mmCIF file of C-alpha atoms in Angstrom:
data_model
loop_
_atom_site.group_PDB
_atom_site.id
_atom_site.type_symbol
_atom_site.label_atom_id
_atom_site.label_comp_id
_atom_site.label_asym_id
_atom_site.label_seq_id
_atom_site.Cartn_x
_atom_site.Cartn_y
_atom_site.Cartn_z
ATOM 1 C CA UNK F 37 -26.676 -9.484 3.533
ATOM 2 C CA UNK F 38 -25.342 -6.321 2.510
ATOM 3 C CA UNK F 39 -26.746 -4.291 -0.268
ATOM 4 C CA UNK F 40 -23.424 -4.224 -2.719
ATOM 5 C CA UNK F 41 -23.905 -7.777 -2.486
ATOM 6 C CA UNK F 42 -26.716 -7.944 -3.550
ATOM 7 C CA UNK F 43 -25.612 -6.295 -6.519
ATOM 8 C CA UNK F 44 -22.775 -7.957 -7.116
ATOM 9 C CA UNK F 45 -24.653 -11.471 -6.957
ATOM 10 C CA UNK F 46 -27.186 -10.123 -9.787
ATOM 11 C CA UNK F 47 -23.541 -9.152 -12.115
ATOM 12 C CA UNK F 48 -22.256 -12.769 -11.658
ATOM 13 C CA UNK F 49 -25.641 -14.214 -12.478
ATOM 14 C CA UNK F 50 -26.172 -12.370 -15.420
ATOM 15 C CA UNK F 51 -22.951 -13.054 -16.826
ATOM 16 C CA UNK F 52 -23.233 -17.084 -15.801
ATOM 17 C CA UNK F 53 -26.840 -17.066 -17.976
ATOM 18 C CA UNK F 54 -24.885 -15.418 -21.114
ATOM 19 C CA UNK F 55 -22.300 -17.587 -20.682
ATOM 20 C CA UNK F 56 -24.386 -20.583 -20.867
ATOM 21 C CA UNK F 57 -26.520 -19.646 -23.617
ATOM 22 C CA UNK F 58 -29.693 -18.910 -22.021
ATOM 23 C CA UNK F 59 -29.650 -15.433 -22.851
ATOM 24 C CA UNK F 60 -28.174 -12.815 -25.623
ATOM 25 C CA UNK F 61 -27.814 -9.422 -25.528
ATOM 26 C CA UNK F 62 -30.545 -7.575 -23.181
ATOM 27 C CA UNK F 63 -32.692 -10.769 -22.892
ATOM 28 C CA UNK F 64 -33.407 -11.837 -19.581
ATOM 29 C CA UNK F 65 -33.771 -10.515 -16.207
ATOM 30 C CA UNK F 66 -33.106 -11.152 -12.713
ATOM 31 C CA UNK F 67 -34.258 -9.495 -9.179
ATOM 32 C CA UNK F 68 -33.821 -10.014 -5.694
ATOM 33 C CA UNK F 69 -35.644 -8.754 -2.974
ATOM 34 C CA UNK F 70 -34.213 -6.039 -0.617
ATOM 35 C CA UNK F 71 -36.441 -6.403 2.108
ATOM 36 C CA UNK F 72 -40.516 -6.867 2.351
ATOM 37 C CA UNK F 73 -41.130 -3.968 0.163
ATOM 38 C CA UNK F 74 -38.030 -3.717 -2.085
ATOM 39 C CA UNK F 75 -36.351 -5.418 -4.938
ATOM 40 C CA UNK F 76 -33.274 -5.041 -6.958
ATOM 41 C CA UNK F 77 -33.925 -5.370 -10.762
ATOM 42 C CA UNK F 78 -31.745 -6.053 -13.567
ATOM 43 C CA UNK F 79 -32.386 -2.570 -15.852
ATOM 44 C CA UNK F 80 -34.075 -2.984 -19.187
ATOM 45 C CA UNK F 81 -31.931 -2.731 -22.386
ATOM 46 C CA UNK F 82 -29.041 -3.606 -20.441
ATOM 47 C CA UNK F 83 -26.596 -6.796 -22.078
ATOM 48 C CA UNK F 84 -27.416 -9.261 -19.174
ATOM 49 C CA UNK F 85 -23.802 -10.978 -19.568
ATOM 50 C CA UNK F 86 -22.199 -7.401 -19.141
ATOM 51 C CA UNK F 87 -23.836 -5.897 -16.019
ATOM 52 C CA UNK F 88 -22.177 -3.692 -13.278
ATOM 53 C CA UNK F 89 -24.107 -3.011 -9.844
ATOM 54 C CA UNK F 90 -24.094 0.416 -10.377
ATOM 55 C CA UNK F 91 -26.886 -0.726 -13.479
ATOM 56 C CA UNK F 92 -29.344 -2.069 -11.015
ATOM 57 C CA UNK F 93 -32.368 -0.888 -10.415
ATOM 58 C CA UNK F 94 -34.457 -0.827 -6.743
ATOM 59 C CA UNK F 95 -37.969 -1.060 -7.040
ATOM 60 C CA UNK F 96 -41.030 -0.799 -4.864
ATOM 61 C CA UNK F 97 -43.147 -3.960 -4.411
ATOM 62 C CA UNK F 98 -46.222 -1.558 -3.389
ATOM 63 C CA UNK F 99 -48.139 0.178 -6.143
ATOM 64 C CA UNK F 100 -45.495 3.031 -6.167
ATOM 65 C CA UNK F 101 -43.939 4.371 -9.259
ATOM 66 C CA UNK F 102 -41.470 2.004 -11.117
ATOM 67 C CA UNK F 103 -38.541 3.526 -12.398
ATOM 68 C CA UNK F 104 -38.618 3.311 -15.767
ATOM 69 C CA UNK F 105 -34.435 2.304 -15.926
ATOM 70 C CA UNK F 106 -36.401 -0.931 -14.534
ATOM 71 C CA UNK F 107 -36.898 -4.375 -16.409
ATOM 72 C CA UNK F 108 -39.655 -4.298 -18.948
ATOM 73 C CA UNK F 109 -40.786 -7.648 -17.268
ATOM 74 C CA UNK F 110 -40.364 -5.694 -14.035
ATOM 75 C CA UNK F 111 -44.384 -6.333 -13.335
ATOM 76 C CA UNK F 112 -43.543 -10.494 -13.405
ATOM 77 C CA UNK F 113 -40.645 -9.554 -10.743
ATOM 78 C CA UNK F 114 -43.193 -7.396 -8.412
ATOM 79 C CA UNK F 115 -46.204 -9.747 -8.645
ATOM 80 C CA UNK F 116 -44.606 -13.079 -7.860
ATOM 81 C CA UNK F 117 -42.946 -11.377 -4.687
ATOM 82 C CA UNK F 118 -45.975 -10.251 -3.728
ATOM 83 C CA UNK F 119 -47.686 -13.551 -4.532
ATOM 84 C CA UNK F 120 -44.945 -15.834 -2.766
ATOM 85 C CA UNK F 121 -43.507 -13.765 0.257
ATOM 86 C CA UNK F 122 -41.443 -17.427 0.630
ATOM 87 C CA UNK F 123 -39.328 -16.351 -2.473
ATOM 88 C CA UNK F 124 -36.246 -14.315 -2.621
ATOM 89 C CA UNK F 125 -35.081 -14.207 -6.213
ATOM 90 C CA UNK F 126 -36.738 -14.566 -9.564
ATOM 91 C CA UNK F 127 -34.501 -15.285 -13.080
ATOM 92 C CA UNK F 128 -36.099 -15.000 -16.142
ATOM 93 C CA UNK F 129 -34.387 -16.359 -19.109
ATOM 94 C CA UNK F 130 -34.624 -17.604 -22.639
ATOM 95 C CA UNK F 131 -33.571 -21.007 -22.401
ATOM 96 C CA UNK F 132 -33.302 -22.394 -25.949
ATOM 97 C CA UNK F 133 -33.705 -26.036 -25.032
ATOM 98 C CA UNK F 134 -37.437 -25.561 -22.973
ATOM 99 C CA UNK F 135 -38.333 -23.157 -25.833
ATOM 100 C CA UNK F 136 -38.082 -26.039 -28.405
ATOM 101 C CA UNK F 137 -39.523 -28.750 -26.007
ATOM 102 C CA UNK F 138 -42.193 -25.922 -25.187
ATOM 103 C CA UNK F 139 -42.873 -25.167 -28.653
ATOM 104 C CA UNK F 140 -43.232 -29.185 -29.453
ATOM 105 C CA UNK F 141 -46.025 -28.942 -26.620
ATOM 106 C CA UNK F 142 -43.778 -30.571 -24.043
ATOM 107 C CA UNK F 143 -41.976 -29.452 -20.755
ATOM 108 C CA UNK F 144 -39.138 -31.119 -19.032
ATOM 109 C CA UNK F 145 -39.157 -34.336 -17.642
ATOM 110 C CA UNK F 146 -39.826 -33.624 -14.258
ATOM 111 C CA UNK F 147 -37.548 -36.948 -13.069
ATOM 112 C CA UNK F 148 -34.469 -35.242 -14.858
ATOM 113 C CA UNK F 149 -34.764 -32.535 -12.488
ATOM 114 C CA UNK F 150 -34.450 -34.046 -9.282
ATOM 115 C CA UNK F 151 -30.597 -34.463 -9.336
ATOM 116 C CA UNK F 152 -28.288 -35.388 -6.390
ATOM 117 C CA UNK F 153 -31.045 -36.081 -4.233
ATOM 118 C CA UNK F 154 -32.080 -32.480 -3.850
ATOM 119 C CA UNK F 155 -36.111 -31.695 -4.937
ATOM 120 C CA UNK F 156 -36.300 -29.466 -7.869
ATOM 121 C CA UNK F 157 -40.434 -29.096 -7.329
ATOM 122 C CA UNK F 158 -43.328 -28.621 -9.983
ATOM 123 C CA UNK F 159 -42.910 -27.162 -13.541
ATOM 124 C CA UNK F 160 -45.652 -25.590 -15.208
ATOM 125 C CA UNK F 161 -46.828 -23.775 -18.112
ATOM 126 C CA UNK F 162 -48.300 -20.208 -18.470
ATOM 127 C CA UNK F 163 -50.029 -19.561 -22.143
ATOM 128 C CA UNK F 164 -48.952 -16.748 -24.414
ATOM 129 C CA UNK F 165 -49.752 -13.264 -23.246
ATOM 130 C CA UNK F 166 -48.110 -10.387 -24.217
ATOM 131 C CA UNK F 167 -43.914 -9.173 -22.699
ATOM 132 C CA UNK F 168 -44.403 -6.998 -20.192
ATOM 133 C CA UNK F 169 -48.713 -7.056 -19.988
ATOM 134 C CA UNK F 170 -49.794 -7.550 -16.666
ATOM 135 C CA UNK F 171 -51.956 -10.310 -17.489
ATOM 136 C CA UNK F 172 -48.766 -12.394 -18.056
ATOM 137 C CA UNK F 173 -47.287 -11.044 -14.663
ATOM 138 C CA UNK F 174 -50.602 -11.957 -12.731
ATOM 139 C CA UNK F 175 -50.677 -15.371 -14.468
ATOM 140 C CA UNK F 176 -47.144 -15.989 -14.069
ATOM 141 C CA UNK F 177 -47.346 -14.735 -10.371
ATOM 142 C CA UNK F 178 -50.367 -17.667 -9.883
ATOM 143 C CA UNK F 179 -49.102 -20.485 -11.598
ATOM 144 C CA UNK F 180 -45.684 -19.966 -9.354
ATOM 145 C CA UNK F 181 -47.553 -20.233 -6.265
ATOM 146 C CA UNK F 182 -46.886 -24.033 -5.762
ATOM 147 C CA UNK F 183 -44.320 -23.878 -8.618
ATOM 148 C CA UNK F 184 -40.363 -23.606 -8.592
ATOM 149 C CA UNK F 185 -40.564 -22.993 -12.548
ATOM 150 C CA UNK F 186 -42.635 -22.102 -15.259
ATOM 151 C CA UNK F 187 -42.109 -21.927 -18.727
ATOM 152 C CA UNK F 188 -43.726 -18.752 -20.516
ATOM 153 C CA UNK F 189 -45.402 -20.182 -23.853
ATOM 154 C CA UNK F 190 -43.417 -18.277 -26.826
ATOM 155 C CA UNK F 191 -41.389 -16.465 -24.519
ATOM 156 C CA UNK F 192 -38.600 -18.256 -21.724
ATOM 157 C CA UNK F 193 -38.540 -19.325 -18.578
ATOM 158 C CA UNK F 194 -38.946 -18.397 -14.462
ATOM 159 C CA UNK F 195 -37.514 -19.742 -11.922
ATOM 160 C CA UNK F 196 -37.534 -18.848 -8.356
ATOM 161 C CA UNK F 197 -35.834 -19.408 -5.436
ATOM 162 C CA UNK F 198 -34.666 -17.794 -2.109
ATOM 163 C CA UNK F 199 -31.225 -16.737 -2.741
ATOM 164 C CA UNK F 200 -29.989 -15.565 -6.415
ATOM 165 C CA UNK F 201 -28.028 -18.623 -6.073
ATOM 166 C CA UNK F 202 -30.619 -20.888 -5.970
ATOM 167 C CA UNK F 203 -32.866 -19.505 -8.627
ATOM 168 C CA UNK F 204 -29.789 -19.172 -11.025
ATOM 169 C CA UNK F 205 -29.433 -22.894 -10.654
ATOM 170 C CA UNK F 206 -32.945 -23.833 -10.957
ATOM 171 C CA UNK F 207 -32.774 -21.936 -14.187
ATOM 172 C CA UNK F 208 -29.891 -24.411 -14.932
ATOM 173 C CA UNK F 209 -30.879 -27.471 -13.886
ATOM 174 C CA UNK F 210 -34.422 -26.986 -16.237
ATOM 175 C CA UNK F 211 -32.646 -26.009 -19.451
ATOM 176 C CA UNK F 212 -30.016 -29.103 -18.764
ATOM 177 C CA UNK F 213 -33.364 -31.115 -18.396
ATOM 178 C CA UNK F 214 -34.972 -30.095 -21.496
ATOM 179 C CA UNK F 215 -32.049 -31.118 -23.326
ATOM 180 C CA UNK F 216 -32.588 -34.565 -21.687
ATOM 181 C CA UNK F 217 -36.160 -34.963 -22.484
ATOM 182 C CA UNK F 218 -35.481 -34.185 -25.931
ATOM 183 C CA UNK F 219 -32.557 -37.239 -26.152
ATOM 184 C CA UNK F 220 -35.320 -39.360 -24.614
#
């Protein structure tokens, strides 16, 4: 895949998580990875829903120096590629329904999730640590490891998957299930 798309596919999914609700102003992020030692970061501060590639970021997945135009959650991005070499793109988001089940000590029904007979895979939780701290980027990173999701206690949501496509829907399908398990 070329690299403009590449950008281009981290505009659209910004703007399709602001226009569903899962994220306001600069909340959120979203990467893809270049190659085996490069991602593509959403930049920090910037309104997720109003993105252009030329905002992106490329990052090292080594121990090189971040740019600081990167994420603030750039660390989560960098240690779940490095953790899952299987994975292509991470979202992060702020999906209001999972932050109320979440916050009512529950996490979506994982039987909602598997929808038109494709295999959504395990949800988990990660406890509170603080935005940004590598201790919630390392924990994150671990929990993911046979994970497609996992919902950051008093803070949003990861998915993963291995195109931007797929982790944008992920991101989707759980906040469509948390609204579910709620009605239930």
């Amino acid at each position: 895949m070329l690299k403009g798309d590449f950008h281009a596919q981290l505009v659209a999914a910004g703007a399709r998580l602001a226009a569903a609700g899962l994220v306001h102003a600069s909340e959120g992020n979203i990467s893809v990875r270049i190659d085996g030692g490069r991602c593509l970061v959403t930049p920090t501060g910037g309104v997720t829903g109003r993105l252009t590639g030329a905002d992106m970021v490329e990052v090292p997945l080594d121990r090189g120096k971040v740019p600081r135009r990167a994420s603030s959650e750039v660390r989560l991005h960098i240690e779940i590629y490095r953790a899952r070499p299987d994975v292509e793109a991470i979202v992060h988001a702020h999906p209001p329904c999972v932050l109320r089940l979440a916050g009512a000590g529950r996490l979506p029904d994982a039987g909602l999730l598997d929808e038109d007979g494709s295999r959504f895979g395990r949800v988990v939780e990660v406890p509170y640590f603080e935005e940004g701290s590598r201790e919630l980027a390392v924990t994150a990173a671990s929990a993911l490891l046979d994970a497609s999701a996992c919902v950051l206690s008093d803070h949003g949501a990861v998915t993963v998957g291995t195109t931007v496509e797929s982790a944008l829907r992920r991101m989707l399908r759980l906040e469509r299930a948390a609204a579910r398990t709620r009605e239930a």
